[in-house]
mmCIF file of C-alpha atoms and ligand atoms in Angstrom:
data_model
loop_
_atom_site.group_PDB
_atom_site.id
_atom_site.type_symbol
_atom_site.label_atom_id
_atom_site.label_comp_id
_atom_site.label_asym_id
_atom_site.label_seq_id
_atom_site.Cartn_x
_atom_site.Cartn_y
_atom_site.Cartn_z
ATOM 1 C CA UNK A 1 -10.798 -0.058 -22.497
ATOM 2 C CA UNK A 2 -11.110 -2.544 -19.712
ATOM 3 C CA UNK A 3 -9.484 -2.163 -16.371
ATOM 4 C CA UNK A 4 -9.905 -0.693 -12.977
ATOM 5 C CA UNK A 5 -10.594 2.967 -12.364
ATOM 6 C CA UNK A 6 -8.513 3.857 -9.340
ATOM 7 C CA UNK A 7 -10.341 6.265 -7.063
ATOM 8 C CA UNK A 8 -7.623 7.418 -4.695
ATOM 9 C CA UNK A 9 -8.156 9.075 -1.340
ATOM 10 C CA UNK A 10 -8.274 12.860 -1.185
ATOM 11 C CA UNK A 11 -5.094 12.658 0.863
ATOM 12 C CA UNK A 12 -2.998 11.143 -1.887
ATOM 13 C CA UNK A 13 -4.764 11.845 -5.152
ATOM 14 C CA UNK A 14 -2.878 15.063 -5.846
ATOM 15 C CA UNK A 15 0.478 13.980 -4.448
ATOM 16 C CA UNK A 16 3.399 14.009 -6.831
ATOM 17 C CA UNK A 17 6.403 11.837 -6.023
ATOM 18 C CA UNK A 18 9.182 13.126 -3.838
ATOM 19 C CA UNK A 19 11.316 15.105 -6.297
ATOM 20 C CA UNK A 20 14.563 13.465 -5.252
ATOM 21 C CA UNK A 21 13.163 9.944 -5.275
ATOM 22 C CA UNK A 22 11.904 10.708 -8.788
ATOM 23 C CA UNK A 23 15.317 11.983 -9.843
ATOM 24 C CA UNK A 24 16.848 8.658 -8.855
ATOM 25 C CA UNK A 25 14.952 7.072 -11.703
ATOM 26 C CA UNK A 26 16.718 9.431 -14.114
ATOM 27 C CA UNK A 27 20.017 8.482 -12.585
ATOM 28 C CA UNK A 28 19.914 4.785 -13.356
ATOM 29 C CA UNK A 29 22.484 5.486 -16.071
ATOM 30 C CA UNK A 30 25.754 4.506 -14.350
ATOM 31 C CA UNK A 31 27.617 7.195 -16.264
ATOM 32 C CA UNK A 32 25.720 9.971 -14.532
ATOM 33 C CA UNK A 33 27.679 11.717 -11.790
ATOM 34 C CA UNK A 34 25.163 12.453 -9.081
ATOM 35 C CA UNK A 35 25.406 15.362 -6.689
ATOM 36 C CA UNK A 36 21.688 14.915 -6.130
ATOM 37 C CA UNK A 37 20.934 12.604 -3.219
ATOM 38 C CA UNK A 38 22.269 12.638 0.314
ATOM 39 C CA UNK A 39 23.955 9.262 0.225
ATOM 40 C CA UNK A 40 26.880 8.577 2.551
ATOM 41 C CA UNK A 41 30.124 7.691 0.805
ATOM 42 C CA UNK A 42 29.705 4.056 -0.146
ATOM 43 C CA UNK A 43 33.218 3.041 0.871
ATOM 44 C CA UNK A 44 32.604 4.291 4.424
ATOM 45 C CA UNK A 45 29.733 1.873 4.995
ATOM 46 C CA UNK A 46 31.066 -0.546 7.622
ATOM 47 C CA UNK A 47 30.472 -3.919 5.998
ATOM 48 C CA UNK A 48 32.994 -5.956 7.959
ATOM 49 C CA UNK A 49 31.974 -4.423 11.237
ATOM 50 C CA UNK A 50 28.295 -5.173 10.610
ATOM 51 C CA UNK A 51 29.112 -8.709 9.487
ATOM 52 C CA UNK A 52 31.146 -9.275 12.616
ATOM 53 C CA UNK A 53 28.521 -7.830 14.974
ATOM 54 C CA UNK A 54 25.724 -9.747 13.269
ATOM 55 C CA UNK A 55 27.672 -12.959 13.621
ATOM 56 C CA UNK A 56 28.240 -12.298 17.326
ATOM 57 C CA UNK A 57 24.566 -11.513 17.893
ATOM 58 C CA UNK A 58 23.313 -14.516 15.983
ATOM 59 C CA UNK A 59 25.558 -16.911 17.870
ATOM 60 C CA UNK A 60 24.680 -15.440 21.261
ATOM 61 C CA UNK A 61 21.933 -16.665 23.564
ATOM 62 C CA UNK A 62 19.890 -13.567 22.596
ATOM 63 C CA UNK A 63 19.719 -14.590 18.922
ATOM 64 C CA UNK A 64 16.167 -15.875 18.925
ATOM 65 C CA UNK A 65 14.822 -12.984 20.969
ATOM 66 C CA UNK A 66 16.336 -10.635 18.431
ATOM 67 C CA UNK A 67 14.537 -12.422 15.618
ATOM 68 C CA UNK A 68 11.246 -12.527 17.544
ATOM 69 C CA UNK A 69 8.654 -9.718 17.489
ATOM 70 C CA UNK A 70 9.792 -6.869 19.701
ATOM 71 C CA UNK A 71 8.211 -3.952 21.573
ATOM 72 C CA UNK A 72 6.994 -1.022 19.463
ATOM 73 C CA UNK A 73 8.932 1.418 21.650
ATOM 74 C CA UNK A 74 12.165 -0.280 20.613
ATOM 75 C CA UNK A 75 14.785 -2.787 21.707
ATOM 76 C CA UNK A 76 15.177 -2.041 25.412
ATOM 77 C CA UNK A 77 18.984 -2.131 25.556
ATOM 78 C CA UNK A 78 19.155 0.374 22.690
ATOM 79 C CA UNK A 79 16.583 2.631 24.331
ATOM 80 C CA UNK A 80 18.709 2.604 27.475
ATOM 81 C CA UNK A 81 21.890 3.223 25.481
ATOM 82 C CA UNK A 82 20.225 6.123 23.696
ATOM 83 C CA UNK A 83 19.671 7.935 27.007
ATOM 84 C CA UNK A 84 23.433 8.126 27.249
ATOM 85 C CA UNK A 85 23.978 8.716 23.554
ATOM 86 C CA UNK A 86 21.878 11.877 23.374
ATOM 87 C CA UNK A 87 23.921 13.530 26.120
ATOM 88 C CA UNK A 88 26.210 14.523 23.269
ATOM 89 C CA UNK A 89 23.412 16.835 22.126
ATOM 90 C CA UNK A 90 23.036 18.369 25.575
ATOM 91 C CA UNK A 91 19.919 16.317 26.356
ATOM 92 C CA UNK A 92 19.871 15.328 30.040
ATOM 93 C CA UNK A 93 17.394 14.218 32.683
ATOM 94 C CA UNK A 94 15.402 11.787 30.635
ATOM 95 C CA UNK A 95 14.434 8.177 31.229
ATOM 96 C CA UNK A 96 13.459 5.280 29.021
ATOM 97 C CA UNK A 97 9.875 6.515 28.610
ATOM 98 C CA UNK A 98 11.190 9.631 26.882
ATOM 99 C CA UNK A 99 12.726 7.462 24.151
ATOM 100 C CA UNK A 100 11.333 5.810 21.046
ATOM 101 C CA UNK A 101 13.390 3.928 18.497
ATOM 102 C CA UNK A 102 12.223 4.955 15.037
ATOM 103 C CA UNK A 103 12.807 3.546 11.554
ATOM 104 C CA UNK A 104 14.993 6.460 10.522
ATOM 105 C CA UNK A 105 14.513 10.165 11.084
ATOM 106 C CA UNK A 106 11.949 10.077 8.313
ATOM 107 C CA UNK A 107 9.597 8.090 10.513
ATOM 108 C CA UNK A 108 10.043 10.557 13.357
ATOM 109 C CA UNK A 109 8.706 13.286 11.080
ATOM 110 C CA UNK A 110 5.865 11.068 9.931
ATOM 111 C CA UNK A 111 4.832 10.032 13.454
ATOM 112 C CA UNK A 112 4.974 13.617 14.703
ATOM 113 C CA UNK A 113 2.751 14.927 11.931
ATOM 114 C CA UNK A 114 0.499 11.883 12.305
ATOM 115 C CA UNK A 115 0.129 12.735 16.000
ATOM 116 C CA UNK A 116 -0.457 16.481 15.681
ATOM 117 C CA UNK A 117 -1.669 17.505 12.253
ATOM 118 C CA UNK A 118 -5.331 17.682 11.278
ATOM 119 C CA UNK A 119 -6.437 18.566 7.780
ATOM 120 C CA UNK A 120 -5.726 22.268 7.246
ATOM 121 C CA UNK A 121 -3.422 22.656 10.261
ATOM 122 C CA UNK A 122 -0.428 24.888 9.716
ATOM 123 C CA UNK A 123 3.099 23.634 10.312
ATOM 124 C CA UNK A 124 5.829 26.247 10.273
ATOM 125 C CA UNK A 125 9.077 25.336 8.547
ATOM 126 C CA UNK A 126 12.271 27.123 7.716
ATOM 127 C CA UNK A 127 12.182 28.255 4.112
ATOM 128 C CA UNK A 128 13.830 26.386 2.370
ATOM 129 C CA UNK A 129 13.491 23.107 4.272
ATOM 130 C CA UNK A 130 13.981 19.338 3.975
ATOM 131 C CA UNK A 131 11.661 18.450 1.158
ATOM 132 C CA UNK A 132 10.458 15.130 2.531
ATOM 133 C CA UNK A 133 8.979 16.967 5.511
ATOM 134 C CA UNK A 134 6.786 18.891 3.058
ATOM 135 C CA UNK A 135 5.857 15.663 1.334
ATOM 136 C CA UNK A 136 4.959 13.953 4.626
ATOM 137 C CA UNK A 137 2.965 16.958 5.770
ATOM 138 C CA UNK A 138 0.897 16.862 2.595
ATOM 139 C CA UNK A 139 -0.080 13.265 3.262
ATOM 140 C CA UNK A 140 -1.720 14.483 6.483
ATOM 141 C CA UNK A 141 -3.299 17.389 4.596
ATOM 142 C CA UNK A 142 -1.378 19.912 6.677
ATOM 143 C CA UNK A 143 -0.313 23.271 5.329
ATOM 144 C CA UNK A 144 3.355 24.288 5.414
ATOM 145 C CA UNK A 145 4.137 27.953 6.021
ATOM 146 C CA UNK A 146 7.699 29.173 5.632
ATOM 147 C CA UNK A 147 9.516 31.214 8.279
ATOM 148 C CA UNK A 148 12.237 33.588 7.124
ATOM 149 C CA UNK A 149 15.765 32.724 8.122
ATOM 150 C CA UNK A 150 19.255 34.114 7.977
ATOM 151 C CA UNK A 151 22.790 33.012 8.760
ATOM 152 C CA UNK A 152 22.119 32.665 12.499
ATOM 153 C CA UNK A 153 18.852 30.792 12.240
ATOM 154 C CA UNK A 154 15.185 31.670 12.121
ATOM 155 C CA UNK A 155 14.037 35.257 12.018
ATOM 156 C CA UNK A 156 12.502 35.365 15.503
ATOM 157 C CA UNK A 157 10.265 38.329 14.731
ATOM 158 C CA UNK A 158 8.869 36.558 11.684
ATOM 159 C CA UNK A 159 8.446 33.386 13.753
ATOM 160 C CA UNK A 160 6.394 35.224 16.377
ATOM 161 C CA UNK A 161 4.317 37.028 13.746
ATOM 162 C CA UNK A 162 3.529 33.755 12.014
ATOM 163 C CA UNK A 163 2.736 31.945 15.259
ATOM 164 C CA UNK A 164 0.221 34.695 16.062
ATOM 165 C CA UNK A 165 -1.171 34.770 12.543
ATOM 166 C CA UNK A 166 -1.485 31.033 11.856
ATOM 167 C CA UNK A 167 -1.739 29.389 15.293
ATOM 168 C CA UNK A 168 0.488 26.524 14.022
ATOM 169 C CA UNK A 169 0.526 23.084 15.596
ATOM 170 C CA UNK A 170 4.193 22.375 14.976
ATOM 171 C CA UNK A 171 7.419 24.120 14.033
ATOM 172 C CA UNK A 172 9.698 21.778 12.050
ATOM 173 C CA UNK A 173 13.398 22.676 11.888
ATOM 174 C CA UNK A 174 16.764 21.180 10.973
ATOM 175 C CA UNK A 175 18.858 23.579 13.059
ATOM 176 C CA UNK A 176 22.278 22.016 12.490
ATOM 177 C CA UNK A 177 23.720 21.742 8.970
ATOM 178 C CA UNK A 178 20.276 22.143 7.571
ATOM 179 C CA UNK A 179 19.193 20.327 4.479
ATOM 180 C CA UNK A 180 19.386 22.005 1.988
ATOM 181 C CA UNK A 181 21.237 25.155 3.100
ATOM 182 C CA UNK A 182 23.895 23.644 5.375
ATOM 183 C CA UNK A 183 23.178 26.425 7.848
ATOM 184 C CA UNK A 184 23.424 26.139 11.659
ATOM 185 C CA UNK A 185 21.346 28.163 14.119
ATOM 186 C CA UNK A 186 23.172 30.056 16.860
ATOM 187 C CA UNK A 187 22.776 29.196 20.559
ATOM 188 C CA UNK A 188 20.788 32.398 21.146
ATOM 189 C CA UNK A 189 18.504 31.577 18.260
ATOM 190 C CA UNK A 190 17.842 28.108 19.692
ATOM 191 C CA UNK A 191 17.034 29.541 23.113
ATOM 192 C CA UNK A 192 14.703 32.072 21.566
ATOM 193 C CA UNK A 193 12.932 29.357 19.558
ATOM 194 C CA UNK A 194 12.480 27.210 22.677
ATOM 195 C CA UNK A 195 11.116 30.145 24.696
ATOM 196 C CA UNK A 196 8.799 31.516 22.061
ATOM 197 C CA UNK A 197 7.251 28.178 21.111
ATOM 198 C CA UNK A 198 6.755 27.307 24.785
ATOM 199 C CA UNK A 199 5.052 30.636 25.360
ATOM 200 C CA UNK A 200 2.588 30.071 22.515
ATOM 201 C CA UNK A 201 2.055 26.320 23.003
ATOM 202 C CA UNK A 202 3.632 25.262 19.720
ATOM 203 C CA UNK A 203 5.296 21.866 19.366
ATOM 204 C CA UNK A 204 8.809 21.862 17.921
ATOM 205 C CA UNK A 205 10.174 18.991 15.874
ATOM 206 C CA UNK A 206 13.956 19.258 15.941
ATOM 207 C CA UNK A 207 15.368 17.054 13.192
ATOM 208 C CA UNK A 208 19.075 16.443 13.628
ATOM 209 C CA UNK A 209 20.638 13.841 11.357
ATOM 210 C CA UNK A 210 23.813 15.810 10.648
ATOM 211 C CA UNK A 211 25.284 17.446 13.732
ATOM 212 C CA UNK A 212 27.836 14.655 14.276
ATOM 213 C CA UNK A 213 29.323 15.410 10.870
ATOM 214 C CA UNK A 214 31.013 18.624 11.951
ATOM 215 C CA UNK A 215 34.418 19.480 10.434
ATOM 216 C CA UNK A 216 34.892 22.935 11.893
ATOM 217 C CA UNK A 217 33.418 25.431 14.339
ATOM 218 C CA UNK A 218 31.964 24.817 17.789
ATOM 219 C CA UNK A 219 29.319 22.275 18.716
ATOM 220 C CA UNK A 220 25.972 23.868 19.501
ATOM 221 C CA UNK A 221 23.498 22.416 22.032
ATOM 222 C CA UNK A 222 20.182 21.164 20.700
ATOM 223 C CA UNK A 223 16.969 23.195 20.948
ATOM 224 C CA UNK A 224 15.702 20.268 23.032
ATOM 225 C CA UNK A 225 18.322 21.065 25.667
ATOM 226 C CA UNK A 226 16.525 24.409 26.231
ATOM 227 C CA UNK A 227 13.085 22.804 26.457
ATOM 228 C CA UNK A 228 11.493 23.614 29.828
ATOM 229 C CA UNK A 229 7.892 22.598 29.126
ATOM 230 C CA UNK A 230 8.121 19.426 27.048
ATOM 231 C CA UNK A 231 7.194 20.944 23.691
ATOM 232 C CA UNK A 232 10.304 19.857 21.793
ATOM 233 C CA UNK A 233 10.643 16.439 20.182
ATOM 234 C CA UNK A 234 14.193 15.699 19.118
ATOM 235 C CA UNK A 235 15.036 13.151 16.442
ATOM 236 C CA UNK A 236 18.355 11.866 15.265
ATOM 237 C CA UNK A 237 19.313 8.942 13.108
ATOM 238 C CA UNK A 238 22.105 6.456 12.518
ATOM 239 C CA UNK A 239 21.744 6.858 8.749
ATOM 240 C CA UNK A 240 24.601 9.313 8.404
ATOM 241 C CA UNK A 241 26.767 7.988 11.228
ATOM 242 C CA UNK A 242 26.526 4.223 10.624
ATOM 243 C CA UNK A 243 24.443 3.136 7.646
ATOM 244 C CA UNK A 244 21.131 4.364 6.214
ATOM 245 C CA UNK A 245 20.080 0.849 5.226
ATOM 246 C CA UNK A 246 19.756 -0.048 8.907
ATOM 247 C CA UNK A 247 16.776 2.358 9.044
ATOM 248 C CA UNK A 248 17.210 3.216 12.694
ATOM 249 C CA UNK A 249 16.973 6.455 14.638
ATOM 250 C CA UNK A 250 16.022 7.844 18.041
ATOM 251 C CA UNK A 251 13.181 10.133 19.064
ATOM 252 C CA UNK A 252 13.339 11.931 22.422
ATOM 253 C CA UNK A 253 10.288 13.731 23.695
ATOM 254 C CA UNK A 254 7.786 14.271 26.448
ATOM 255 C CA UNK A 255 6.451 10.948 27.710
ATOM 256 C CA UNK A 256 2.907 11.655 26.571
ATOM 257 C CA UNK A 257 4.095 12.595 23.099
ATOM 258 C CA UNK A 258 6.325 9.539 22.851
ATOM 259 C CA UNK A 259 3.344 7.422 23.866
ATOM 260 C CA UNK A 260 1.201 8.950 21.104
ATOM 261 C CA UNK A 261 3.960 8.438 18.529
ATOM 262 C CA UNK A 262 4.272 4.824 19.723
ATOM 263 C CA UNK A 263 0.575 4.245 19.100
ATOM 264 C CA UNK A 264 1.058 5.670 15.615
ATOM 265 C CA UNK A 265 4.052 3.429 15.062
ATOM 266 C CA UNK A 266 2.089 0.322 16.083
ATOM 267 C CA UNK A 267 -0.040 0.897 13.009
ATOM 268 C CA UNK A 268 2.859 1.800 10.732
ATOM 269 C CA UNK A 269 5.491 -0.900 11.148
ATOM 270 C CA UNK A 270 4.930 -2.589 14.548
ATOM 271 C CA UNK A 271 8.558 -1.902 15.469
ATOM 272 C CA UNK A 272 11.877 -0.983 13.912
ATOM 273 C CA UNK A 273 13.871 -3.964 12.623
ATOM 274 C CA UNK A 274 15.191 -5.683 15.766
ATOM 275 C CA UNK A 275 18.358 -6.904 14.110
ATOM 276 C CA UNK A 276 19.263 -3.339 13.101
ATOM 277 C CA UNK A 277 18.523 -2.139 16.623
ATOM 278 C CA UNK A 278 20.606 -4.898 18.205
ATOM 279 C CA UNK A 279 23.514 -4.193 15.838
ATOM 280 C CA UNK A 280 23.495 -0.518 16.736
ATOM 281 C CA UNK A 281 23.145 -1.287 20.431
ATOM 282 C CA UNK A 282 26.130 -3.625 20.205
ATOM 283 C CA UNK A 283 28.115 -1.015 18.314
ATOM 284 C CA UNK A 284 27.407 1.732 20.853
ATOM 285 C CA UNK A 285 28.427 -0.517 23.759
ATOM 286 C CA UNK A 286 31.541 -2.074 22.247
ATOM 287 C CA UNK A 287 32.926 0.310 19.660
ATOM 288 C CA UNK A 288 33.758 3.956 19.620
ATOM 289 C CA UNK A 289 31.291 6.125 17.734
ATOM 290 C CA UNK A 290 33.691 9.029 18.106
ATOM 291 C CA UNK A 291 36.462 7.112 16.391
ATOM 292 C CA UNK A 292 34.170 6.229 13.522
ATOM 293 C CA UNK A 293 33.021 9.828 13.253
ATOM 294 C CA UNK A 294 36.615 11.041 13.017
ATOM 295 C CA UNK A 295 37.190 8.728 10.050
ATOM 296 C CA UNK A 296 33.962 9.765 8.379
ATOM 297 C CA UNK A 297 34.593 13.443 8.855
ATOM 298 C CA UNK A 298 38.050 13.183 7.304
ATOM 299 C CA UNK A 299 36.484 11.675 4.183
ATOM 300 C CA UNK A 300 33.698 14.247 4.004
ATOM 301 C CA UNK A 301 35.945 17.218 4.633
ATOM 302 C CA UNK A 302 38.239 16.104 1.840
ATOM 303 C CA UNK A 303 35.264 15.821 -0.508
ATOM 304 C CA UNK A 304 33.756 19.121 0.514
ATOM 305 C CA UNK A 305 37.102 20.836 -0.060
ATOM 306 C CA UNK A 306 37.439 19.164 -3.461
ATOM 307 C CA UNK A 307 33.990 20.370 -4.437
ATOM 308 C CA UNK A 308 34.634 23.923 -3.287
ATOM 309 C CA UNK A 309 37.902 23.974 -5.210
ATOM 310 C CA UNK A 310 36.195 22.656 -8.323
ATOM 311 C CA UNK A 311 33.418 25.234 -8.016
ATOM 312 C CA UNK A 312 35.988 27.994 -7.762
ATOM 313 C CA UNK A 313 37.817 26.640 -10.770
ATOM 314 C CA UNK A 314 34.958 25.782 -13.108
ATOM 315 C CA UNK A 315 31.669 27.409 -12.202
ATOM 316 C CA UNK A 316 30.758 30.834 -13.590
ATOM 317 C CA UNK A 317 31.760 33.714 -11.306
ATOM 318 C CA UNK A 318 28.070 34.585 -10.914
ATOM 319 C CA UNK A 319 27.437 31.368 -8.948
ATOM 320 C CA UNK A 320 27.201 32.016 -5.185
ATOM 321 C CA UNK A 321 27.541 29.124 -2.777
ATOM 322 C CA UNK A 322 27.876 28.169 0.874
ATOM 323 C CA UNK A 323 30.841 26.647 2.696
ATOM 324 C CA UNK A 324 29.220 24.564 5.447
ATOM 325 C CA UNK A 325 30.973 23.536 8.683
ATOM 326 C CA UNK A 326 29.498 20.074 8.334
ATOM 327 C CA UNK A 327 26.734 17.948 6.910
ATOM 328 C CA UNK A 328 26.523 16.786 3.309
ATOM 329 C CA UNK A 329 25.468 19.738 1.182
ATOM 330 C CA UNK A 330 26.592 22.906 -0.532
ATOM 331 C CA UNK A 331 23.754 25.230 -1.481
ATOM 332 C CA UNK A 332 24.209 27.516 -4.426
ATOM 333 C CA UNK A 333 22.353 30.148 -6.368
ATOM 334 C CA UNK A 334 22.441 32.354 -9.406
ATOM 335 C CA UNK A 335 21.092 35.824 -8.899
ATOM 336 C CA UNK A 336 17.441 35.866 -9.905
ATOM 337 C CA UNK A 337 18.178 38.603 -12.420
ATOM 338 C CA UNK A 338 20.233 36.120 -14.461
ATOM 339 C CA UNK A 339 17.093 34.188 -15.327
ATOM 340 C CA UNK A 340 18.492 30.699 -14.801
ATOM 341 C CA UNK A 341 15.789 28.182 -13.936
ATOM 342 C CA UNK A 342 17.564 25.225 -12.306
ATOM 343 C CA UNK A 343 14.493 23.009 -12.581
ATOM 344 C CA UNK A 344 13.891 23.645 -16.241
ATOM 345 C CA UNK A 345 17.493 23.114 -17.371
ATOM 346 C CA UNK A 346 18.094 20.026 -15.254
ATOM 347 C CA UNK A 347 17.028 17.350 -17.796
ATOM 348 C CA UNK A 348 19.293 18.934 -20.401
ATOM 349 C CA UNK A 349 22.245 18.850 -18.014
ATOM 350 C CA UNK A 350 21.647 15.177 -17.271
ATOM 351 C CA UNK A 351 21.245 14.296 -20.927
ATOM 352 C CA UNK A 352 24.079 16.370 -22.326
ATOM 353 C CA UNK A 353 26.698 16.206 -19.584
ATOM 354 C CA UNK A 354 25.494 13.360 -17.362
ATOM 355 C CA UNK A 355 25.669 15.340 -14.149
ATOM 356 C CA UNK A 356 22.882 15.855 -11.606
ATOM 357 C CA UNK A 357 22.011 18.213 -8.741
ATOM 358 C CA UNK A 358 18.706 18.930 -7.014
ATOM 359 C CA UNK A 359 16.974 22.120 -8.020
ATOM 360 C CA UNK A 360 16.187 24.187 -4.969
ATOM 361 C CA UNK A 361 12.638 24.783 -6.112
ATOM 362 C CA UNK A 362 11.244 21.793 -4.272
ATOM 363 C CA UNK A 363 12.554 22.863 -0.860
ATOM 364 C CA UNK A 364 10.301 25.887 -0.441
ATOM 365 C CA UNK A 365 7.050 26.038 1.494
ATOM 366 C CA UNK A 366 6.353 29.556 0.295
ATOM 367 C CA UNK A 367 7.228 30.916 -3.083
ATOM 368 C CA UNK A 368 9.380 28.457 -5.024
ATOM 369 C CA UNK A 369 12.813 29.664 -5.968
ATOM 370 C CA UNK A 370 14.041 28.464 -9.304
ATOM 371 C CA UNK A 371 17.482 30.060 -9.127
ATOM 372 C CA UNK A 372 18.934 27.772 -6.438
ATOM 373 C CA UNK A 373 20.422 24.292 -6.386
ATOM 374 C CA UNK A 374 21.768 21.806 -3.867
ATOM 375 C CA UNK A 375 24.990 19.880 -4.337
ATOM 376 C CA UNK A 376 25.865 16.785 -2.351
ATOM 377 C CA UNK A 377 29.567 16.016 -1.978
ATOM 378 C CA UNK A 378 29.528 12.672 -0.157
ATOM 379 C CA UNK A 379 28.304 10.366 -2.891
ATOM 380 C CA UNK A 380 30.718 11.016 -5.752
ATOM 381 C CA UNK A 381 34.425 10.146 -5.750
ATOM 382 C CA UNK A 382 37.069 12.895 -5.749
ATOM 383 C CA UNK A 383 37.653 12.366 -9.475
ATOM 384 C CA UNK A 384 33.942 12.491 -10.186
ATOM 385 C CA UNK A 385 33.606 15.689 -8.170
ATOM 386 C CA UNK A 386 36.217 17.422 -10.308
ATOM 387 C CA UNK A 387 34.864 15.984 -13.545
ATOM 388 C CA UNK A 388 31.199 16.621 -12.699
ATOM 389 C CA UNK A 389 31.643 20.203 -11.516
ATOM 390 C CA UNK A 390 33.778 20.879 -14.588
ATOM 391 C CA UNK A 391 30.925 19.713 -16.810
ATOM 392 C CA UNK A 392 28.355 21.626 -14.786
ATOM 393 C CA UNK A 393 30.486 24.741 -15.060
ATOM 394 C CA UNK A 394 30.635 24.385 -18.830
ATOM 395 C CA UNK A 395 26.887 23.907 -18.982
ATOM 396 C CA UNK A 396 26.057 26.988 -16.923
ATOM 397 C CA UNK A 397 28.629 29.131 -18.708
ATOM 398 C CA UNK A 398 26.986 28.177 -21.996
ATOM 399 C CA UNK A 399 23.560 29.031 -20.577
ATOM 400 C CA UNK A 400 24.707 32.407 -19.319
ATOM 401 C CA UNK A 401 26.425 33.210 -22.619
ATOM 402 C CA UNK A 402 23.250 32.336 -24.532
ATOM 403 C CA UNK A 403 21.295 34.757 -22.383
ATOM 404 C CA UNK A 404 23.526 37.710 -23.128
HETATM 405 N N1 PMP B 1 15.852 14.662 7.977
HETATM 406 C C1 PMP B 1 16.722 15.250 7.150
HETATM 407 C C2 PMP B 1 16.979 16.705 7.285
HETATM 408 C C3 PMP B 1 17.382 14.492 6.183
HETATM 409 O O1 PMP B 1 18.239 15.101 5.362
HETATM 410 C C4 PMP B 1 17.124 13.102 6.103
HETATM 411 C C5 PMP B 1 17.760 12.204 5.076
HETATM 412 N N2 PMP B 1 18.568 12.695 4.164
HETATM 413 C C6 PMP B 1 16.207 12.551 6.989
HETATM 414 C C7 PMP B 1 15.598 13.359 7.915
HETATM 415 C C8 PMP B 1 15.810 11.110 6.959
HETATM 416 O O2 PMP B 1 16.842 10.252 7.125
HETATM 417 P P1 PMP B 1 16.697 8.817 7.724
HETATM 418 O O3 PMP B 1 15.258 8.441 7.668
HETATM 419 O O4 PMP B 1 17.545 7.965 6.858
HETATM 420 O O5 PMP B 1 17.189 8.921 9.120
#
């Protein structure tokens, strides 16, 4: 036939799509109840507030500056406001040159790997980890290696062994309400991670989009707050606290590292959308984030509780699952001996019962686990949560019965 033969770069030629992004295509059917993505509850997105702030900004004397090209490092007022904002994570003693406004946490991961990862370089990750970090790493031809973890965080012995064995460039972690497990590392674990990585000259990327969504338990300081040598880059995002469509987050790091990430960002998107940055800056200065968080958390806690109740009621007794203190996800598993492959059966569940989760298989750097799945509770309504888990329960009970 005629047509172009596309000869892709080595970097991308073997890349599959991000599993979750691909799932979204399956979920176009409006009847499907999705526990798959990590979308905030739609009704919590602050439309009136954003309309009001935008109107104020666009009728102010700063309007044209906001619509002009801006600095790559970010909108200065927001960078200054972020110095104050990150005190809530225990991050002190920084100035504006330690800050970079990023187009979502996702870009912070991208710019970090862009800055540090050569082809073949090892990046250590918790196993399982946020799957987009694996996807981004692949685009830089880095090699993810999983570190064992438990309820209190990373297995420090395994971390040290793997640092010695692989000489990794970066350790990537989501230490608070991790995606996908919902787990939170203890204070001691964070200190140990900061000390060990400093000792061996390993960069840490601390990805923290969820810690503000805490319903119960005590706040834990960031790993960054224990950073004595400048090896930890901390990123957070306004996606889960304000609105993901604004595509705005904050990176805090050593000045040299922030400078390198800035150079990378110049090539990527010049700067984060100035209107989004100005809206968030206005919000932080004139509204109460804490008040908004209280409202959000009430909604999410109610949904999490509804999902846990539905799981108890409808899922087979063999299903084990977490009860996170915050974040957006419940992680569940069937014992491997039961032979349930959550990836393989997924299309059937969507077709037959119109319910979706994310199979855990895609979250692993090491050996994939096909017996796990992640459930999001923020996207569906309370009725859908009950209905969807009921259908999922029926589906898995049928599967288990067929195996006996
Ligand atoms: N890191 C983690 C752990 C996430 O779960 C997400 C989004 N779900 C992101 C980063 C990226 O989010 P955003 O780019 O919207 O800030």
